[in-house]
Amino acid sequence: MYNFSALTQSIHQYLSEAMSPLGAKITEMAIIGLVLIAFVALSVMGLVYIERKVAAFFQLRVGPNRVGKWGLLQTLADFLKLLMKEHIMARNADKFLFNLAPFLIVTAAFLAIGAVPFGLGLQAFDINIGVFYISAVSSIGVLGILIGGWAGNNKYSLIGALRSGAQVISYEISAILSLLTIVVLAGDLQLSAIIESQRDGWWVFKGHIPVLISFVIFLIAGTAETNRGPFDMAEAESELTAGFHTEYSGIKFAMFFLAEYVNLFIIAAVGATVFLGGWMPLHIGHWQAFNHIMDYIPSIVWFFLKTGGIIGIIMWFKWTFPRLRIDQLLVLEWKYLLPINLVNLLVVAFITLMGWHF
Amino acid sequence: MTEETLTKEGLKTQEYFVNMGPQHPSTHGVLRLMLELDGEIIKKVIPHIGYVHRSIEKMCEKDSYRQIVHITDRMDYLSNHMNNEAVCLLVENALEIEVSDRVKVIRTIMSELTRLSSHQLWWGVMGMDLGALTTFLYGFRDREMINDIFEETCGARLTMNYNTPGGLMFDIHPNFQRRVKEFVAHFKTKLPEYDALLSDNVIFRNRTEGIGVLSKEDAISFGVTGPTGRASGFSNDIRKHKPYSAYDRVEFKEILMETGDTFSRYKARILEMWESLSIIEQLIDNIPEGEIQSPAVKAVIKLPKGEFYQSVETARGELGVYVVSDGTKNPYRVKFRSPGFSNLFVLNHLAQGYKIADLVAMMSTIDLVIPDIDR
Amino acid sequence: MDRENLQKIIATWGNEAEFSPAPVPANEETGTKAISGTQFLEVTIKPEHLLTYANKLRNEPELQFDFMFNHTCVDFPEHFMVVNHLRSTRHGHEVVLKVKLEDKETPQLETLSHIWRTAEYLEREVFDLFGIQYQNHPDLRRILLTDDWEGYPLRKNYEDPVNMISL
């Protein structure tokens, strides 16, 4: 299996020889930043295209097929259009906050994506509290939504923002608690360690039913946290026209759009990493031959396959289910998911203590 | 603004207004609802209508009876055929002309196809209002087949003008019977799919059951007709109570529900689609021979002096045409009792105490068509 | 209940009401001519009797006209005729309650919105288009036209040189 740290090490070595340690560090950070920005831009365009095609598939349509081959350049064209649009602001909008919100929400998304392990040795920084870090920074995003909804001076966006605030704060609890079950099983918060603990099988297979439950809850909570249907309370186009970004136009709207898809990617990536072994190939216990064959598939392919699978499921949700009402949404979280999750966590802790997992 | 109230903790809360519309995704046209909200809970709904008011009634006073038929298409454009039929029936009844059986049966089949297409669109939009975006195109897929049938026979897909006083514009297309049968067979397999997508969905059930309950007394008092009223148990099906065209020779049930909540209004329409299919099935093989235009109707129609009222059951309820004639070729006064007008104003009564999301669901099940309300 | 009995019951309330004749087909044996008659039984009353009649029509147990399916107005050269189409959902019979408004300058009428709730909005429409002032109406505003519209378009003498095309 190819280890990307060989590549990164060689770059590091080359830079260290060429300049001072501080200069090398700064250059490396710049490279990583640029690579991530490029990756985000490309992956969001890809995701938007995929989403449109998936939606078209569900809805008996063809989807984009005019701009470029199979409509591949459609998202680029849309992005260019958004880039050139006029910035419109309501008269009594809070100018500073109105402009701040899109940046906040994008920053949160970028902070989180830095800690995602894309492949073996391909992780920008492997912090030892990785799970905690990702949950923490991704919750900054809701601030962007709240500020954006407030600053636009529009009642629809205010309602959308308040809904979103209540929703994200509630569902973050569930998302984190379901991640905690794996943290308990793996005994570590570091993402690389969690992946390493799945060398002999993914947690979703090893952890019996409790882990399956927490995986399902994670999918629900993750969908809710990214404000996607059937939990798109914050937008709820048939109720609130466009929810918290009603007043945004042009590139600022594009940023919200971008952040939505980055968040989708992060949620799917975290789910894939924690529950499905991240870049770890499909290994089954002591079947050495099988495991070796699986190792021939590059780690980055595994990661994107799993992430793509989860993204697919989340898109499937969106294009199938009606939207919940805000009170039903909160009831689902506080009365069902949270108690189930707490009990589940206890059960997993017990399983771990007794060593019953594989 | 409204008065401020103090909560238990001594915090000030204030009710506020939100203008829903005239441009809003779920008002399905240029309807403006002024919502008085307490947080997200609705205190009052004040509908403002008239954005597409074209004064059709005044226009009719200048038009001959043949011309009026064409204007009615533009009111409830989803029940276009029934609207035409109402005026034609009124003229025929006033002149005491009996149209041939062939005309009656074809009119009935066309009406039921129109009803189906209207309900299909409603179903798609209802799903979309509740956030299930896919249903819209499922509804349109099936509606497309009906529109193709219309196009073949009438030459138009939406404003068909197929009825004329005394008969029909043209005879049916040779393919008509085959394609209608194909459609019925197709749609019978697709209607259960509608149920699977929305009716049996747990989120959908939670969003609709027990929401916006309209009692039978209120339905009658507010004049809520059509499936909306029948969901509350208000028996108002004109097809049953005052049969016109060929409705007296087919068997169908008047769908009556009891609860009157959003879900029963939804269910009433779904069941009504099954009834429409059954009506079409009973008639499609037995279209009698006969003339399609009665020779008794002259080119210039003059109604006898007097007042005439004719109601038909459109997809939304009772459409009434009230004509005061002074014996000339133009009517003295025409009034359209549009079902949407009465149905709309029950919203304030229904929505109080519910949330915005529920209002959207109720609005969907009342099935508003704005040009029908504004006329 | 058939038309004759309806007329009998309503006639017992007083002699203010005028009734329309029922249609009679021509009889060749006796040589009587056909009477065109009216489609529904039409009860024409003066505005001051409206509330009594409306209340009785709504509440008499054998009548129970609980569904107002149409309410409109006709502008005749000499008077306004306010027309209420009523139906009983229990008994299935129908009646037309007509009110003759002789005053063409300031037509006034009692509201029926507390008896039939749908009347509130139908009356607003008639107010909007004909200018009939309904007394005690809870919310008498223009409904279809803009608030600053001048005149009442459905009156026969209404002229709008900008928006109307006269043929």
XYZ file of N, CA and C in Angstrom, chain B residues 98-311:
642
model
N -81.113 19.684 -25.903
C -80.527 18.442 -25.417
C -79.361 18.088 -26.339
N -78.172 17.910 -25.769
C -77.053 17.505 -26.623
C -77.065 15.987 -26.742
N -76.348 15.493 -27.752
C -76.394 14.045 -27.986
C -75.631 13.298 -26.900
N -75.923 12.010 -26.787
C -75.249 11.196 -25.786
C -73.752 11.159 -25.999
N -73.372 11.173 -27.255
C -71.947 11.141 -27.560
C -71.232 12.338 -26.920
N -71.840 13.505 -27.075
C -71.246 14.703 -26.486
C -71.171 14.552 -24.972
N -72.263 14.067 -24.392
C -72.292 13.951 -22.926
C -71.175 13.050 -22.429
N -71.034 11.901 -23.088
C -70.033 10.935 -22.615
C -68.635 11.484 -22.815
N -68.395 12.082 -23.981
C -67.044 12.620 -24.220
C -66.733 13.730 -23.216
N -67.731 14.581 -22.957
C -67.512 15.646 -21.972
C -67.156 15.061 -20.617
N -67.860 14.017 -20.232
C -67.594 13.424 -18.925
C -66.192 12.838 -18.870
N -65.803 12.137 -19.924
C -64.456 11.560 -19.923
C -63.412 12.664 -19.845
N -63.625 13.706 -20.649
C -62.656 14.805 -20.640
C -62.609 15.477 -19.268
N -63.772 15.645 -18.660
C -63.792 16.272 -17.337
C -63.001 15.451 -16.347
N -63.202 14.147 -16.406
C -62.502 13.312 -15.424
C -61.006 13.292 -15.702
N -60.637 13.325 -16.980
C -59.204 13.407 -17.286
C -58.632 14.719 -16.754
N -59.398 15.792 -16.924
C -58.940 17.077 -16.406
C -58.795 17.021 -14.890
N -59.774 16.390 -14.253
C -59.716 16.275 -12.794
C -58.470 15.503 -12.392
N -58.206 14.419 -13.108
C -57.010 13.630 -12.792
C -55.758 14.474 -12.966
N -55.703 15.206 -14.073
C -54.470 15.959 -14.303
C -54.313 17.045 -13.256
N -55.428 17.625 -12.851
C -55.353 18.644 -11.806
C -54.883 18.034 -10.488
N -55.426 16.885 -10.154
C -55.034 16.257 -8.894
C -53.591 15.773 -8.941
N -53.152 15.354 -10.125
C -51.754 14.932 -10.226
C -50.823 16.102 -9.962
N -51.155 17.227 -10.555
C -50.344 18.413 -10.311
C -50.392 18.784 -8.834
N -51.599 18.746 -8.278
C -51.738 19.070 -6.849
C -50.867 18.141 -6.009
N -50.889 16.858 -6.340
C -50.122 15.901 -5.531
C -48.641 16.224 -5.598
N -48.169 16.513 -6.819
C -46.758 16.843 -6.961
C -46.393 18.070 -6.161
N -47.250 19.080 -6.234
C -46.949 20.332 -5.555
C -47.066 20.174 -4.048
N -48.013 19.347 -3.637
C -48.185 19.100 -2.199
C -46.907 18.513 -1.619
N -46.342 17.521 -2.323
C -45.090 16.942 -1.846
C -44.010 17.996 -1.781
N -43.980 18.834 -2.792
C -42.918 19.828 -2.833
C -43.079 20.834 -1.699
N -44.320 21.195 -1.401
C -44.540 22.127 -0.300
C -44.071 21.538 1.015
N -44.181 20.235 1.128
C -43.736 19.612 2.371
C -42.264 19.243 2.306
N -41.588 19.593 1.233
C -40.150 19.376 1.176
C -39.720 18.123 0.443
N -40.673 17.318 -0.044
C -40.300 16.142 -0.826
C -40.279 16.561 -2.293
N -39.090 16.931 -2.759
C -39.016 17.598 -4.057
C -39.300 16.669 -5.221
N -39.138 15.386 -4.983
C -39.239 14.461 -6.111
C -40.671 14.282 -6.605
N -41.644 14.395 -5.720
C -43.025 14.090 -6.103
C -43.490 14.957 -7.265
N -42.977 16.177 -7.324
C -43.420 17.115 -8.350
C -43.283 16.497 -9.737
N -42.136 15.902 -9.977
C -41.911 15.381 -11.320
C -42.617 14.058 -11.542
N -42.907 13.351 -10.477
C -43.705 12.136 -10.638
C -45.118 12.511 -11.077
N -45.642 13.544 -10.428
C -46.964 14.023 -10.834
C -46.959 14.478 -12.280
N -45.913 15.167 -12.658
C -45.854 15.688 -14.016
C -45.691 14.592 -15.051
N -44.982 13.531 -14.675
C -44.818 12.425 -15.618
C -46.181 11.909 -16.063
N -47.088 11.707 -15.107
C -48.390 11.145 -15.445
C -49.297 12.184 -16.080
N -49.121 13.437 -15.649
C -49.940 14.503 -16.217
C -49.612 14.689 -17.692
N -48.371 14.454 -18.015
C -47.919 14.604 -19.399
C -48.730 13.720 -20.346
N -49.026 12.503 -19.903
C -49.786 11.591 -20.759
C -51.173 12.166 -21.044
N -51.799 12.733 -20.001
C -53.129 13.327 -20.198
C -53.036 14.514 -21.139
N -52.008 15.338 -20.931
C -51.862 16.501 -21.801
C -51.670 16.074 -23.247
N -50.961 14.971 -23.456
C -50.781 14.484 -24.822
C -52.122 14.065 -25.429
N -52.940 13.418 -24.605
C -54.262 13.017 -25.098
C -55.063 14.252 -25.488
N -55.032 15.269 -24.621
C -55.749 16.513 -24.915
C -55.222 17.128 -26.202
N -53.914 17.138 -26.316
C -53.303 17.791 -27.465
C -53.778 17.130 -28.750
N -53.856 15.809 -28.714
C -54.238 15.084 -29.909
C -55.677 15.399 -30.305
N -56.550 15.456 -29.291
C -57.962 15.642 -29.608
C -58.336 17.112 -29.755
N -57.816 17.969 -28.882
C -58.269 19.363 -28.883
C -57.275 20.296 -29.531
N -56.045 19.879 -29.704
C -55.058 20.767 -30.298
C -54.367 21.657 -29.295
N -54.764 21.611 -28.035
C -54.095 22.424 -27.025
C -53.875 21.578 -25.793
N -52.956 22.025 -24.975
C -52.637 21.228 -23.794
C -53.209 21.828 -22.517
N -53.401 23.117 -22.489
C -53.899 23.696 -21.244
C -55.236 24.413 -21.455
N -55.260 25.399 -22.296
C -56.529 26.098 -22.541
C -57.161 25.471 -23.773
N -58.008 24.479 -23.518
C -58.405 23.605 -24.615
C -59.592 24.115 -25.411
N -60.541 24.776 -24.739
C -61.735 25.271 -25.426
C -62.410 24.191 -26.248
N -62.526 23.029 -25.681
C -63.058 21.907 -26.442
C -64.572 21.950 -26.500
N -65.186 22.527 -25.465
C -66.641 22.597 -25.428
C -67.132 23.834 -26.157
N -68.225 23.672 -26.859
C -68.924 24.855 -27.349
C -70.372 24.689 -26.927
N -71.129 25.765 -26.845
C -72.546 25.597 -26.538
C -73.185 24.679 -27.579
N -73.774 23.619 -27.119
C -74.433 22.701 -28.040
C -73.583 21.526 -28.458
N -72.378 21.426 -27.975
C -71.590 20.260 -28.358
C -70.116 20.458 -28.129
N -69.351 19.930 -29.088
C -67.909 19.978 -28.962
C -67.324 20.626 -30.207
N -66.108 21.088 -30.082
C -65.442 21.712 -31.223
C -65.272 20.713 -32.363
N -64.648 19.569 -32.036
C -64.449 18.538 -33.049
C -64.727 17.183 -32.408
N -64.748 16.182 -33.277
C -64.899 14.828 -32.761
C -63.576 14.394 -32.140
N -63.623 13.292 -31.365
C -62.398 12.822 -30.738
C -61.459 12.252 -31.797
N -60.196 12.291 -31.473
C -59.169 11.752 -32.358
C -59.309 10.228 -32.407
N -59.014 9.588 -33.557
C -59.133 8.123 -33.631
C -58.323 7.398 -32.554
N -57.224 8.013 -32.128
C -56.393 7.355 -31.112
C -56.934 7.530 -29.701
N -57.946 8.366 -29.556
C -58.351 8.804 -28.219
C -58.612 7.628 -27.280
N -59.492 6.708 -27.740
C -59.869 5.619 -26.840
C -58.675 4.765 -26.461
N -57.832 4.460 -27.447
C -56.677 3.611 -27.169
C -55.754 4.287 -26.159
N -55.514 5.569 -26.391
C -54.555 6.241 -25.514
C -55.115 6.450 -24.120
N -56.405 6.701 -24.027
C -56.988 6.845 -22.695
C -56.882 5.530 -21.951
N -57.136 4.435 -22.658
C -57.036 3.125 -21.996
C -55.604 2.851 -21.558
N -54.687 3.210 -22.429
C -53.265 3.062 -22.060
C -52.954 3.862 -20.806
N -53.469 5.082 -20.798
C -53.200 5.934 -19.643
C -53.802 5.341 -18.372
N -55.045 4.869 -18.470
C -55.695 4.329 -17.276
C -54.903 3.136 -16.744
N -54.471 2.272 -17.681
C -53.689 1.107 -17.245
C -52.382 1.563 -16.602
N -51.769 2.561 -17.207
C -50.497 3.061 -16.676
C -50.699 3.679 -15.293
N -51.724 4.517 -15.188
C -51.879 5.266 -13.955
C -52.325 4.366 -12.801
N -52.985 3.278 -13.141
C -53.382 2.360 -12.070
C -52.164 1.730 -11.404
N -51.079 1.608 -12.148
C -49.873 1.082 -11.509
C -49.118 2.178 -10.782
N -49.381 3.440 -11.165
C -48.605 4.531 -10.576
C -49.251 5.110 -9.325
N -50.572 4.994 -9.234
C -51.233 5.569 -8.053
C -50.766 4.923 -6.749
N -50.590 3.596 -6.705
C -50.024 3.031 -5.487
C -48.637 3.582 -5.172
N -47.914 3.981 -6.230
C -46.598 4.593 -6.020
C -46.741 5.925 -5.286
N -47.794 6.661 -5.613
C -48.054 7.917 -4.916
C -48.216 7.644 -3.421
N -48.981 6.590 -3.139
C -49.188 6.240 -1.737
C -47.875 5.891 -1.067
N -47.053 5.122 -1.803
C -45.800 4.674 -1.202
C -44.885 5.855 -0.925
N -44.921 6.841 -1.818
C -43.997 7.967 -1.658
C -44.435 8.914 -0.553
N -45.715 9.234 -0.516
C -46.151 10.218 0.480
C -47.088 9.632 1.524
N -48.177 9.014 1.084
C -49.231 8.666 2.049
C -48.732 7.789 3.177
N -47.803 6.887 2.873
C -47.364 5.961 3.909
C -46.066 6.384 4.566
N -45.614 7.578 4.233
C -44.358 8.052 4.800
C -44.607 8.592 6.206
N -43.758 8.177 7.142
C -44.033 8.531 8.536
C -43.885 10.039 8.765
N -42.920 10.654 8.079
C -42.760 12.106 8.247
C -43.993 12.820 7.710
N -44.457 12.360 6.551
C -45.632 12.977 5.946
C -46.841 12.831 6.852
N -47.006 11.631 7.416
C -48.139 11.415 8.325
C -48.077 12.370 9.504
N -46.888 12.495 10.079
C -46.763 13.378 11.233
C -47.023 14.826 10.867
N -46.667 15.188 9.647
C -46.865 16.572 9.230
C -48.335 16.876 8.969
N -49.139 15.859 8.641
C -50.489 16.155 8.179
C -51.587 15.695 9.123
N -51.373 14.640 9.854
C -52.481 14.098 10.648
C -52.798 14.997 11.829
N -54.073 15.315 11.977
C -54.511 16.135 13.106
C -54.188 17.610 12.952
N -53.738 18.010 11.766
C -53.340 19.405 11.550
C -54.469 20.112 10.797
N -54.830 21.293 11.253
C -55.801 22.114 10.528
C -57.146 21.448 10.391
N -57.739 21.077 11.514
C -59.006 20.354 11.442
C -60.151 21.323 11.133
N -60.915 20.978 10.120
C -62.071 21.783 9.719
C -63.316 20.956 10.006
N -64.178 21.478 10.866
C -65.379 20.714 11.199
C -66.394 20.840 10.075
N -67.364 19.927 10.080
C -68.358 19.937 9.008
C -69.160 21.243 9.024
N -69.531 21.696 10.209
C -70.333 22.916 10.305
C -69.569 24.098 9.716
N -68.284 24.186 10.077
C -67.499 25.301 9.559
C -67.330 25.190 8.056
N -67.154 23.966 7.587
C -66.989 23.788 6.143
C -68.212 24.304 5.405
N -69.389 24.002 5.942
C -70.613 24.455 5.284
C -70.735 25.965 5.395
N -70.466 26.482 6.603
C -70.639 27.906 6.825
C -69.670 28.722 5.979
N -68.433 28.225 5.842
C -67.463 28.930 5.011
C -67.657 28.627 3.533
N -68.587 27.730 3.217
C -68.821 27.410 1.822
C -67.671 26.674 1.179
N -67.009 25.826 1.946
C -65.860 25.102 1.423
C -66.358 23.875 0.680
N -66.164 23.868 -0.632
C -66.683 22.764 -1.431
C -65.528 21.940 -1.987
N -65.880 20.953 -2.767
C -64.868 20.123 -3.390
C -64.260 19.146 -2.399
N -63.161 18.526 -2.777
C -62.533 17.551 -1.891
C -62.194 18.143 -0.531
N -61.900 19.446 -0.508
C -61.580 20.091 0.765
C -62.760 20.004 1.717
N -63.949 20.271 1.218
C -65.122 20.202 2.068
C -65.525 18.767 2.354
N -65.391 17.912 1.336
C -65.812 16.521 1.524
C -64.935 15.808 2.548
N -63.696 16.268 2.709
C -62.828 15.662 3.720
C -63.366 15.916 5.116
N -64.184 16.979 5.257
C -64.796 17.253 6.551
C -66.157 16.603 6.682
N -66.568 15.848 5.697
C -67.856 15.181 5.767
C -68.990 15.967 5.157
N -68.673 17.066 4.479
C -69.690 17.908 3.861
C -69.955 17.360 2.463
N -71.101 16.709 2.327
C -71.424 16.090 1.040
C -71.839 17.170 0.053
N -70.997 17.453 -0.917
C -71.288 18.578 -1.812
C -70.949 18.272 -3.254
N -70.855 17.001 -3.600
C -70.440 16.663 -4.951
C -71.581 16.935 -5.928
N -71.389 17.946 -6.763
C -72.429 18.297 -7.737
C -72.692 17.112 -8.667
N -71.666 16.359 -8.953
C -71.836 15.218 -9.860
C -72.859 14.242 -9.309
N -72.937 14.165 -7.975
C -73.900 13.268 -7.348
C -75.254 13.943 -7.134
N -75.192 15.185 -6.632
C -76.428 15.827 -6.207
C -77.239 16.377 -7.369
N -76.560 16.924 -8.351
C -77.273 17.442 -9.526
C -76.546 16.949 -10.754
N -76.715 15.698 -11.106
C -75.897 15.129 -12.180
C -76.066 15.898 -13.482
N -74.969 16.134 -14.143
C -75.003 16.758 -15.459
C -74.229 15.830 -16.383
N -74.217 16.161 -17.655
C -73.566 15.308 -18.662
C -73.893 13.843 -18.406
N -72.877 12.984 -18.338
C -73.165 11.557 -18.235
C -72.970 11.014 -16.829
N -72.954 11.906 -15.844
C -72.663 11.421 -14.495
C -73.796 10.606 -13.909
N -75.002 10.722 -14.501
C -76.105 9.941 -13.944
C -76.057 8.499 -14.429
N -75.216 8.187 -15.395
C -75.197 6.819 -15.895
C -73.925 6.078 -15.513
N -73.085 6.665 -14.671
C -71.900 5.938 -14.189
C -72.018 5.751 -12.684
N -71.325 4.730 -12.229
C -71.323 4.478 -10.792
C -70.022 4.968 -10.206
N -70.146 5.796 -9.199
C -68.934 6.221 -8.485
C -69.339 6.630 -7.081
N -68.368 6.595 -6.197
C -68.626 6.968 -4.815
C -68.287 8.432 -4.628
N -69.059 9.098 -3.810
C -68.652 10.432 -3.376
C -67.746 10.229 -2.178
N -66.505 10.698 -2.294
C -65.544 10.438 -1.225
C -65.857 11.350 -0.035
N -66.256 10.764 1.043
C -66.522 11.550 2.254
C -65.602 11.064 3.362
N -64.889 12.000 3.972
C -64.045 11.649 5.111
C -64.675 12.260 6.356
N -64.139 11.918 7.503
C -64.750 12.429 8.719
C -63.904 13.437 9.471
N -62.605 13.202 9.506
C -61.793 14.006 10.417
C -61.625 15.452 9.963
N -61.455 15.670 8.666
C -61.304 17.038 8.192
C -59.945 17.644 8.453
N -58.944 16.819 8.737
C -57.604 17.375 8.912
C -56.874 17.376 7.571
N -55.639 17.848 7.607
C -54.880 17.959 6.366
C -54.742 16.606 5.689
N -54.539 15.576 6.481
C -54.338 14.268 5.863
C -55.603 13.773 5.176
N -56.767 14.015 5.784
C -57.973 13.512 5.130
C -58.274 14.304 3.871
N -57.900 15.597 3.855
C -58.052 16.345 2.612
C -57.140 15.766 1.539
N -55.959 15.367 1.971
C -55.030 14.728 1.036
C -55.605 13.417 0.540
N -56.064 12.616 1.491
C -56.548 11.278 1.151
C -57.787 11.360 0.255
N -58.631 12.365 0.525
C -59.852 12.499 -0.282
C -59.497 12.662 -1.749
N -58.462 13.421 -2.011
C -58.092 13.626 -3.417
C -57.503 12.362 -4.018
N -56.705 11.660 -3.235
C -56.120 10.414 -3.758
C -57.246 9.435 -4.099
N -58.227 9.305 -3.195
C -59.328 8.386 -3.457
C -60.168 8.870 -4.635
N -60.286 10.201 -4.749
C -61.049 10.742 -5.861
C -60.413 10.379 -7.200
N -59.096 10.271 -7.208
C -58.422 9.877 -8.443
C -58.831 8.465 -8.837
N -58.957 7.579 -7.834
C -59.405 6.217 -8.146
C -60.809 6.247 -8.736
N -61.685 7.088 -8.152
C -63.055 7.179 -8.665
C -63.056 7.694 -10.097
N -62.226 8.695 -10.355
C -62.170 9.243 -11.711
C -61.732 8.166 -12.689
N -60.731 7.380 -12.283
C -60.282 6.300 -13.156
C -61.432 5.351 -13.449
N -62.206 5.038 -12.399
C -63.307 4.095 -12.600
C -64.371 4.682 -13.527
N -64.641 5.987 -13.389
C -65.624 6.615 -14.285
C -65.143 6.524 -15.730
N -63.874 6.835 -15.925
C -63.346 6.792 -17.296
C -63.451 5.373 -17.847
N -63.118 4.401 -17.003
C -63.163 3.010 -17.462
C -64.572 2.604 -17.874
N -65.560 3.088 -17.103
C -66.937 2.703 -17.434
C -67.394 3.297 -18.755
N -66.852 4.457 -19.098
C -67.385 5.161 -20.265
C -66.569 4.954 -21.530
N -65.290 4.672 -21.370
C -64.410 4.790 -22.530
C -64.765 3.781 -23.622
N -65.289 2.625 -23.230
C -65.625 1.638 -24.240
C -67.027 1.832 -24.806
N -67.816 2.671 -24.164
C -69.214 2.827 -24.590
C -69.515 4.232 -25.054
N -68.665 4.787 -25.876
C -68.984 6.114 -26.396
C -70.002 5.919 -27.510
N -71.248 6.376 -27.317
C -72.271 6.131 -28.330
C -72.020 6.981 -29.568
N -72.600 6.562 -30.662
C -72.516 7.369 -31.877
C -73.479 8.543 -31.749
N -73.229 9.563 -32.507
C -74.144 10.699 -32.456
C -73.452 11.923 -32.988
N -74.244 12.986 -33.147
C -73.653 14.216 -33.663
C -72.879 14.889 -32.544
N -71.811 15.605 -32.936
C -71.030 16.264 -31.897
C -71.422 17.720 -31.748
N -72.259 18.219 -32.614
C -72.694 19.613 -32.454
C -74.183 19.659 -32.736
N -74.924 20.171 -31.775
C -76.364 20.229 -31.957
C -76.729 21.315 -32.972
N -77.504 20.998 -34.000
C -77.848 22.015 -34.998
C -78.790 23.079 -34.444
N -79.380 22.820 -33.282
C -80.351 23.776 -32.745
C -79.698 25.055 -32.244
N -78.367 24.999 -31.995
C -77.701 26.193 -31.494
C -77.259 27.035 -32.669
N -77.719 28.268 -32.674
C -77.399 29.137 -33.811
C -76.031 29.769 -33.615
N -75.562 30.413 -34.653
C -74.242 31.039 -34.570
C -74.241 32.146 -33.526
N -75.280 32.972 -33.524
C -75.398 34.007 -32.499
C -76.402 33.514 -31.467
N -75.932 33.326 -30.277
C -76.795 32.762 -29.243
C -77.452 33.893 -28.474
N -78.767 33.819 -28.384
C -79.474 34.776 -27.546
C -80.236 33.988 -26.502
N -79.904 34.216 -25.254
C -80.628 33.509 -24.196
C -81.941 34.221 -23.945
N -82.984 33.475 -23.540
C -84.226 34.144 -23.163
C -84.006 35.032 -21.948
N -84.890 35.987 -21.782
C -84.793 36.887 -20.648
C -84.924 36.092 -19.348
N -84.107 36.393 -18.387
C -84.240 35.683 -17.125
C -82.886 35.465 -16.459
N -82.912 34.670 -15.406
C -81.683 34.404 -14.656
C -81.408 32.915 -14.668
N -80.152 32.573 -14.842
C -79.790 31.164 -14.936
C -78.597 30.888 -14.042
N -78.612 29.734 -13.467
C -77.475 29.327 -12.629
C -77.124 27.898 -12.986
N -75.864 27.653 -13.181
C -75.429 26.288 -13.476
C -74.163 26.015 -12.678
N -74.145 24.886 -11.991
C -72.930 24.562 -11.260
C -72.362 23.254 -11.772
